[in-house]
Amino acid sequence: MAALRFQALPGFRDFLPKDAAARNYLFETWRSVARRYGFVEYETPLLEDTALYLKKSGGELSSQLFRFEDQGGRDVTLRPEVTPSLARLAAQHQRDFPKPLKWFEIGQCFRYEKPQKGRGREFFQFNVDIVGEAGPAADAELIALAIDTMLAFGFQPGDFLVRVSDRQAWLDFATRRGLPDDKIPDFLQIVDKLERDKPEISTEKLGSLGLSLDEVRAFIANPANASTAYDAIRADLEARGMGDYLSLDLSIVRGLAYYTGIVFEVFDARKSMRAVAGGGRYDTLVSTLSDGACDLPTTGFAMGDYVIRNLIDETPHAAFQMESWLHRNAAACDIYLVLADESKRPEALQILADLRNAGISCDFPLGPAKINKQFQNAERSGARFALIVGSELPELKLKALSSRAEERCHVLNLADWLTDRLQQPDGPLLA
RNA sequence: GUGGCCGUAGUUCAAUGGUAGAGCCCCAGAUUGUGAUUCUGGUUGUUGCGGGUUCGAGUCCCGUCGGUCACCCCA
């Protein structure tokens, strides 16, 4: 038996009803914040031409692709991120929309990595982008959205912060030091790892580029090196009352190769300082992917379901908020029909159909069952009421399952009466 | 890709190298028109897989697959 049993592939998840409900909580929260900010939802394919990712994503990502040849001989890849798809889409359809585009997508991505805590080979990502706006106001709008997303999950000031940096500042730095263009990716990589690598290693790496660790650290430490874009973003967010979440940190560079300007990360401020979301400006990606046919400055960020879910679980007030939501949304139905008299099943089915047609969520026993079993099932379904159909038809009884209070009702106008009843809070709960 | 730990019933876990067990879950009954609790009964295993050592392996050894955690990197 064990040898024949199938299980999910490594790094892939099954979503049992409880897990699916938790995922819906994330999705609904993401959607509601995006709508509050005037973003509209779009969707792109899970499978794309491999070249789309090899062209500009760069770095580790290209070695983590779920890549294969399809039956038509095409080199295809399950998307490791959605940004290149968006850039492709934007280049193709940009004339159909007034700029800027404020678009978001919630979708699954795939990366062939070793699964561990907070990371699988498949994950869902909330992607938010503003296409066709070069000014820092677009970056500020996205950072504000990221902050409001965290607040919508129940996180509080002090739970997280947004670390902002600007690759342009580093490009200027590199130019002033006469660093050749082809060394810049390596240089950014070194800066990115400054916090993790040992100082000796950083010193050695920088030395090979003719730079010293001290001058790089000095550059990071001096707030005056922040770009004018950063200053504008700070002013923007302060006007929104969100200035306290911001923190300038020039050591942030981000791994993806296509970023060109402002980059930022939402960080867990408590324990591990994990990045729960990240993004930045990629003004040349659309142009690159369209071979120059279309040039649209773009900025965006992504938040993954694994990391945000972990952070929620570890943060009591956020976890409590999610539990409350799950509790409110867990019920399989509002009303459970109890057949006290099996011979009334045809009449019960008529009632069931009427209620469902009226938009009331209800369930019932598919076969003969003892009364106590039916009440047990009613309880487990999470229904608020049990509607008892018995020999006294057309009279019925409605029992509130939480208070155990019963009241009589009648099949005439039952759907209307129940709809009204469901609007009211549960019966005589006092006592 | 590198390393640590771990694979026993649906699940959580026991079992000094000597007859594979318990809690929970699930199902049924006690209860012929009312949910909790309680009680009773019941189903489930080639101990991940393959080899080796041994009179004897869930236990020790090797391999393999899977899980998990850390590194790398990232969501």
XYZ file of C-alpha atoms (C1' of nucleotides) in Angstrom:
506
model
C 0.000 0.000 0.000
C 2.698 2.429 0.974
C 4.614 1.746 -2.193
C 1.608 2.582 -4.337
C 0.512 5.664 -2.514
C 0.846 9.023 -4.208
C 1.687 12.172 -2.420
C 2.237 15.764 -3.378
C 5.573 16.526 -5.009
C 8.266 18.037 -2.771
C 7.607 21.685 -2.073
C 4.030 21.483 -3.329
C 1.077 21.891 -0.996
C -2.369 20.421 -0.670
C -4.886 22.907 0.646
C -7.362 21.200 2.966
C -10.496 23.272 3.604
C -8.849 24.972 6.573
C -5.768 25.835 4.537
C -7.845 27.019 1.608
C -9.808 29.270 3.959
C -6.594 30.784 5.309
C -5.379 31.343 1.772
C -8.643 33.045 0.907
C -8.102 35.342 3.865
C -4.774 36.426 2.385
C -6.227 36.833 -1.089
C -9.247 38.801 0.065
C -7.122 41.091 2.168
C -4.762 41.692 -0.734
C -7.639 42.346 -3.119
C -9.443 44.710 -0.792
C -6.372 46.883 -0.215
C -5.521 46.954 -3.922
C -9.075 48.058 -4.728
C -8.892 50.750 -2.054
C -5.901 52.097 -3.940
C -7.592 52.018 -7.322
C -5.736 49.039 -8.755
C -7.436 46.584 -11.100
C -6.785 42.872 -11.354
C -5.316 41.149 -14.389
C -3.952 37.682 -14.998
C -1.142 36.164 -17.033
C -0.303 32.531 -17.934
C 1.545 30.210 -15.570
C 3.598 28.881 -18.454
C 5.768 31.187 -20.526
C 8.577 31.141 -23.078
C 11.769 30.431 -21.140
C 13.559 33.303 -22.856
C 11.272 35.728 -21.060
C 13.089 34.884 -17.822
C 16.589 34.355 -19.138
C 16.638 37.767 -20.755
C 16.632 39.978 -17.714
C 15.692 38.375 -14.400
C 19.224 37.122 -13.989
C 21.095 35.743 -11.038
C 19.925 32.743 -9.049
C 16.469 32.731 -10.569
C 17.635 31.332 -13.887
C 19.044 28.256 -12.145
C 15.782 27.628 -10.282
C 13.388 27.319 -13.194
C 10.819 24.600 -13.672
C 11.828 24.357 -17.286
C 10.987 21.780 -19.954
C 10.259 21.252 -23.603
C 6.588 21.027 -24.509
C 5.207 18.642 -27.138
C 5.584 21.294 -29.775
C 9.301 21.528 -29.108
C 9.044 24.887 -27.328
C 11.371 25.715 -24.445
C 8.887 26.679 -21.722
C 9.013 27.547 -18.006
C 6.558 27.660 -15.152
C 6.820 31.276 -14.103
C 9.184 32.013 -11.205
C 7.701 35.509 -10.916
C 5.064 37.515 -12.754
C 6.897 40.762 -13.462
C 8.269 39.686 -16.872
C 4.771 38.574 -17.908
C 3.423 41.956 -16.910
C 6.149 43.706 -18.874
C 5.309 41.570 -21.903
C 1.612 42.317 -21.488
C 2.172 46.020 -20.957
C 4.340 46.316 -24.072
C 1.740 44.497 -26.140
C -1.377 46.314 -24.937
C -0.191 49.640 -23.594
C -1.987 51.645 -26.290
C -5.295 50.232 -25.124
C -5.081 51.945 -21.762
C -4.504 55.444 -20.420
C -1.360 55.755 -18.368
C -0.457 55.043 -15.736
C -1.672 51.472 -15.429
C -2.341 50.501 -11.833
C -2.585 46.755 -12.022
C -2.307 43.811 -9.639
C -2.226 40.057 -9.958
C -2.467 37.281 -7.391
C -0.892 34.210 -8.844
C 1.118 31.088 -8.292
C 4.812 31.032 -9.046
C 7.317 28.169 -9.175
C 10.952 27.948 -8.235
C 12.969 24.763 -8.041
C 14.554 25.285 -4.655
C 15.052 23.142 -1.611
C 11.867 23.468 0.459
C 12.185 24.746 4.017
C 10.350 26.871 6.512
C 8.687 29.749 4.744
C 9.519 28.521 1.297
C 8.278 25.844 -1.082
C 8.680 25.142 -4.749
C 5.355 26.765 -5.384
C 3.919 29.866 -3.775
C 1.374 32.576 -4.321
C 2.375 36.132 -4.896
C 0.558 39.421 -4.638
C 2.004 41.560 -7.416
C 1.276 45.255 -7.627
C 2.662 47.496 -10.331
C 2.337 50.992 -11.722
C 3.220 51.125 -15.392
C 3.970 54.324 -17.286
C 4.789 56.708 -14.467
C 8.411 57.627 -13.928
C 8.068 59.960 -10.958
C 8.648 59.050 -7.314
C 4.938 59.549 -6.605
C 4.364 56.111 -8.131
C 6.926 54.521 -5.835
C 5.403 56.307 -2.867
C 1.946 55.070 -3.824
C 3.225 51.489 -3.895
C 5.051 51.791 -0.600
C 1.901 53.229 0.961
C -0.067 50.310 -0.423
C 2.456 47.885 1.028
C 2.155 49.550 4.421
C -1.635 49.505 4.302
C -1.535 45.842 3.345
C 0.437 45.094 6.492
C -1.978 47.154 8.577
C -4.921 45.352 6.961
C -3.463 42.071 8.213
C -3.550 43.495 11.709
C 0.134 44.329 12.041
C 0.904 47.385 14.105
C 3.546 50.085 14.035
C 6.677 48.458 15.384
C 5.875 45.071 13.872
C 7.395 46.011 10.559
C 9.205 48.723 8.690
C 9.956 49.603 5.110
C 13.590 49.856 4.175
C 14.107 51.971 1.104
C 17.153 52.336 -1.054
C 18.018 53.566 -4.528
C 20.136 51.705 -7.014
C 20.676 54.994 -8.840
C 22.698 56.235 -5.885
C 24.959 53.204 -6.257
C 25.220 53.633 -10.009
C 26.320 57.223 -9.464
C 28.783 56.020 -6.842
C 30.189 53.448 -9.253
C 30.492 56.016 -12.038
C 32.332 58.459 -9.811
C 34.809 55.706 -8.889
C 35.306 54.851 -12.509
C 33.894 51.351 -12.206
C 33.343 49.817 -15.649
C 29.726 49.047 -16.544
C 30.307 45.322 -16.777
C 31.464 45.224 -13.160
C 28.376 46.922 -11.803
C 26.261 43.761 -11.354
C 29.093 42.179 -9.345
C 29.451 45.332 -7.316
C 25.737 45.457 -6.487
C 25.910 41.801 -5.503
C 28.683 42.547 -3.025
C 26.714 45.425 -1.508
C 23.657 43.178 -1.255
C 25.615 40.648 0.797
C 27.389 43.149 2.997
C 25.171 42.332 5.971
C 25.637 38.593 5.617
C 29.222 38.163 4.491
C 32.135 38.413 6.871
C 33.929 41.776 6.636
C 37.137 40.110 5.406
C 35.279 38.563 2.510
C 33.619 41.836 1.569
C 36.927 43.623 1.813
C 38.533 41.120 -0.512
C 35.699 41.248 -3.032
C 35.617 45.043 -3.049
C 39.402 45.163 -3.277
C 39.277 43.311 -6.578
C 37.189 46.180 -7.904
C 39.543 48.771 -6.504
C 37.231 49.756 -3.679
C 37.465 49.560 0.089
C 34.934 48.343 2.596
C 35.285 51.544 4.557
C 34.302 53.822 1.708
C 31.306 51.654 0.875
C 30.209 51.613 4.513
C 30.711 55.347 4.734
C 28.494 55.801 1.694
C 25.755 53.681 3.270
C 26.006 55.511 6.556
C 25.611 58.985 5.106
C 21.936 59.958 4.679
C 23.031 62.743 2.364
C 23.663 60.075 -0.248
C 19.949 59.380 -0.539
C 18.671 60.312 -3.945
C 16.234 63.136 -4.659
C 13.708 60.411 -5.455
C 14.018 59.134 -1.916
C 13.513 62.606 -0.494
C 10.355 62.998 -2.561
C 9.053 59.618 -1.412
C 9.703 60.451 2.213
C 7.859 63.775 1.885
C 4.968 62.006 0.147
C 4.599 59.342 2.833
C 4.974 61.838 5.645
C 2.061 63.764 4.157
C 0.059 60.543 4.343
C 1.036 60.070 7.963
C 3.175 57.056 7.095
C 6.613 58.566 7.532
C 7.390 56.542 10.632
C 7.408 53.279 8.724
C 10.176 54.453 6.427
C 13.820 53.846 6.894
C 16.588 54.734 4.467
C 18.955 51.836 4.042
C 21.365 52.063 1.145
C 22.600 48.542 1.811
C 19.416 47.233 0.191
C 20.029 46.390 -3.432
C 17.763 43.374 -4.098
C 18.684 40.318 -6.063
C 16.820 40.721 -9.339
C 18.942 42.170 -12.100
C 16.329 44.382 -13.706
C 15.880 46.983 -10.978
C 17.005 50.435 -12.014
C 16.134 52.897 -9.267
C 14.227 52.940 -6.002
C 14.120 49.516 -4.335
C 12.414 48.677 -1.071
C 11.595 45.841 1.279
C 8.964 45.413 3.959
C 10.773 43.903 6.909
C 9.703 41.962 9.941
C 10.985 44.255 12.671
C 10.707 41.763 15.504
C 12.645 38.576 15.048
C 14.505 37.640 11.974
C 14.257 40.854 10.000
C 12.924 38.822 7.119
C 11.755 40.574 4.003
C 8.033 39.888 3.721
C 7.679 41.913 0.549
C 10.037 43.531 -1.865
C 10.120 45.498 -5.038
C 11.363 48.506 -6.848
C 11.619 50.420 -10.062
C 12.459 48.645 -13.306
C 12.294 51.348 -15.935
C 14.031 49.444 -18.712
C 12.446 45.983 -18.482
C 9.509 46.707 -20.768
C 11.834 48.183 -23.335
C 14.264 45.284 -23.076
C 11.606 42.612 -23.407
C 10.005 44.391 -26.369
C 13.358 44.997 -28.100
C 12.848 48.705 -27.759
C 9.434 48.724 -29.405
C 7.893 50.129 -26.268
C 9.428 52.086 -23.440
C 7.479 52.305 -20.209
C 8.922 53.215 -16.821
C 7.495 50.829 -14.252
C 7.628 50.197 -10.554
C 6.178 47.364 -8.536
C 6.443 45.014 -5.586
C 5.472 41.507 -4.560
C 4.394 39.834 -1.336
C 4.436 36.044 -0.967
C 1.899 33.919 0.837
C 4.419 31.754 2.721
C 6.239 34.542 4.459
C 3.255 36.703 5.307
C 1.427 33.646 6.657
C 4.374 32.757 8.888
C 4.596 36.283 10.162
C 0.868 36.358 10.912
C 1.130 33.092 12.836
C 4.007 34.462 14.901
C 2.313 37.781 15.663
C -0.482 37.273 18.227
C -2.678 40.248 17.284
C -2.440 39.466 13.578
C -3.065 35.775 14.216
C -6.118 36.618 16.306
C -7.539 38.743 13.516
C -7.102 35.923 11.034
C -8.694 33.412 13.395
C -11.710 35.683 13.814
C -12.057 35.990 10.069
C -11.754 32.234 9.629
C -14.343 31.662 12.299
C -16.787 34.034 10.639
C -16.171 32.472 7.252
C -15.826 28.831 8.240
C -19.493 27.808 8.193
C -20.341 25.358 5.433
C -23.926 26.593 5.504
C -26.322 28.852 7.406
C -29.143 26.400 7.861
C -29.124 22.631 8.319
C -32.317 20.739 7.593
C -33.088 18.066 10.167
C -35.464 15.392 8.909
C -37.276 14.286 12.042
C -39.638 12.214 9.945
C -37.972 10.444 7.045
C -41.304 10.094 5.234
C -41.327 13.864 4.776
C -38.167 13.798 2.643
C -39.960 14.906 -0.568
C -41.438 17.911 1.222
C -38.047 18.632 2.793
C -36.400 18.580 -0.617
C -38.986 21.091 -1.832
C -38.206 23.343 1.106
C -34.474 22.893 0.532
C -34.791 23.905 -3.116
C -36.903 26.940 -2.225
C -34.406 28.157 0.341
C -31.457 27.644 -1.958
C -33.247 29.477 -4.760
C -33.740 32.325 -2.340
C -30.004 32.462 -1.851
C -29.922 30.839 1.561
C -27.036 28.459 2.144
C -28.365 25.173 3.471
C -27.445 21.548 3.796
C -29.284 18.348 4.743
C -28.715 14.627 5.362
C -28.375 12.669 2.121
C -29.826 9.533 3.671
C -31.907 8.441 6.659
C -30.130 9.329 9.890
C -30.967 9.414 13.540
C -31.959 12.730 14.971
C -28.971 13.073 17.248
C -26.655 12.332 14.350
C -28.371 14.995 12.291
C -27.945 17.567 15.026
C -24.320 16.603 15.336
C -23.835 17.162 11.638
C -25.683 20.466 11.878
C -23.316 21.529 14.634
C -20.247 20.463 12.703
C -21.355 22.232 9.549
C -21.120 25.493 11.432
C -24.753 26.347 10.621
C -26.454 28.958 12.760
C -29.818 27.219 12.638
C -31.309 23.768 12.384
C -34.627 23.692 10.575
C -36.629 20.718 11.775
C -38.940 19.127 9.244
C -41.275 16.606 10.879
C -44.740 15.199 11.108
C -46.278 18.554 12.023
C -45.723 19.940 8.504
C -46.584 22.534 7.287
C -45.402 23.720 10.655
C -41.672 23.670 11.297
C -39.258 24.387 14.083
C -36.190 26.569 13.848
C -33.511 25.952 16.421
C -30.676 28.376 17.024
C -27.715 26.070 17.513
C -25.700 28.402 19.696
C -28.452 29.206 22.198
C -30.499 26.014 21.673
C -33.610 28.189 21.585
C -36.454 26.972 19.382
C -39.208 28.843 17.656
C -42.059 27.761 15.419
C -42.421 28.738 11.808
C -44.423 27.844 8.731
C -43.603 26.774 5.181
C -45.594 29.722 3.829
C -43.144 32.529 3.042
C -40.452 30.489 4.743
C -37.612 31.768 2.585
C -38.484 35.400 3.213
C -38.947 34.812 6.900
C -35.602 32.989 7.181
C -33.785 35.592 5.144
C -35.032 38.178 7.597
C -34.211 35.926 10.530
C -30.644 35.473 9.314
C -30.169 39.242 9.310
C -30.904 39.420 13.011
C -28.431 38.524 15.684
C -28.949 35.162 17.343
C -32.064 34.853 19.453
C -32.271 35.253 23.219
C -28.595 34.959 23.919
C -28.878 36.847 27.178
C -28.341 34.975 30.397
C 23.623 22.769 -4.676
C 25.940 21.810 0.795
C 25.085 20.088 5.834
C 22.272 18.496 10.678
C 17.995 15.868 12.553
C 13.837 12.571 11.548
C 10.677 8.482 8.820
C 6.064 3.125 13.340
C -2.128 3.052 12.384
C -5.854 8.529 9.242
C -2.992 11.714 12.962
C 0.305 12.682 17.377
C 3.631 9.521 19.437
C 5.450 4.871 22.551
C 8.032 0.071 22.311
C 16.796 -2.095 27.258
C 18.189 -6.341 19.678
C 13.297 -10.753 21.834
C 5.057 -11.734 20.489
C 4.092 -3.928 17.290
C 1.106 -0.475 21.456
C -1.562 4.084 23.443
C -4.112 8.896 23.066
C -6.828 11.588 19.547
C -9.701 11.177 15.039
C -13.266 8.234 12.340
C -17.639 4.604 12.442
C -21.576 2.292 15.368
C -24.414 1.585 19.895
C -26.195 3.188 24.909
C -30.362 7.525 23.192
C -37.604 5.362 18.534
C -38.012 13.946 17.766
C -32.564 17.341 19.832
C -26.174 18.618 19.766
C -22.198 18.561 25.392
C -20.085 15.058 28.698
C -19.717 9.946 29.749
C -19.685 4.744 28.759
C -19.374 0.403 25.359
C -17.849 -1.791 20.898
C -15.347 -1.499 16.049
C -11.925 -0.380 11.488
C -6.664 0.697 10.295
C 0.181 -1.323 9.910
C 4.693 -5.880 4.515
C 7.389 -0.200 11.110
C 8.999 4.694 3.778
C 11.673 1.372 0.229
C 15.991 -1.989 -0.912
C 20.074 -4.588 0.824
C 23.430 -6.137 5.001
C 24.842 -7.853 10.252
C 22.281 -11.324 13.734
C 19.488 -17.358 16.265
C 16.272 -12.976 16.075
C 16.001 -5.984 13.397
C 10.877 -0.940 14.373
C 15.722 -0.816 16.997
C 22.465 -1.700 14.492
C 25.139 -0.756 9.355
C 24.955 0.815 3.989
C 22.120 2.734 0.064
C 17.777 5.103 -1.657
C 13.319 7.970 -1.435
C 10.587 11.321 1.511
C 10.014 14.976 5.533
C 12.128 18.897 8.380
C 15.657 22.685 9.814
C 19.974 25.673 8.655
C 23.274 27.628 4.699
C 22.797 29.678 -0.323
C 19.064 32.725 -2.322
C 14.518 34.738 -2.176
C 8.284 35.747 -1.701
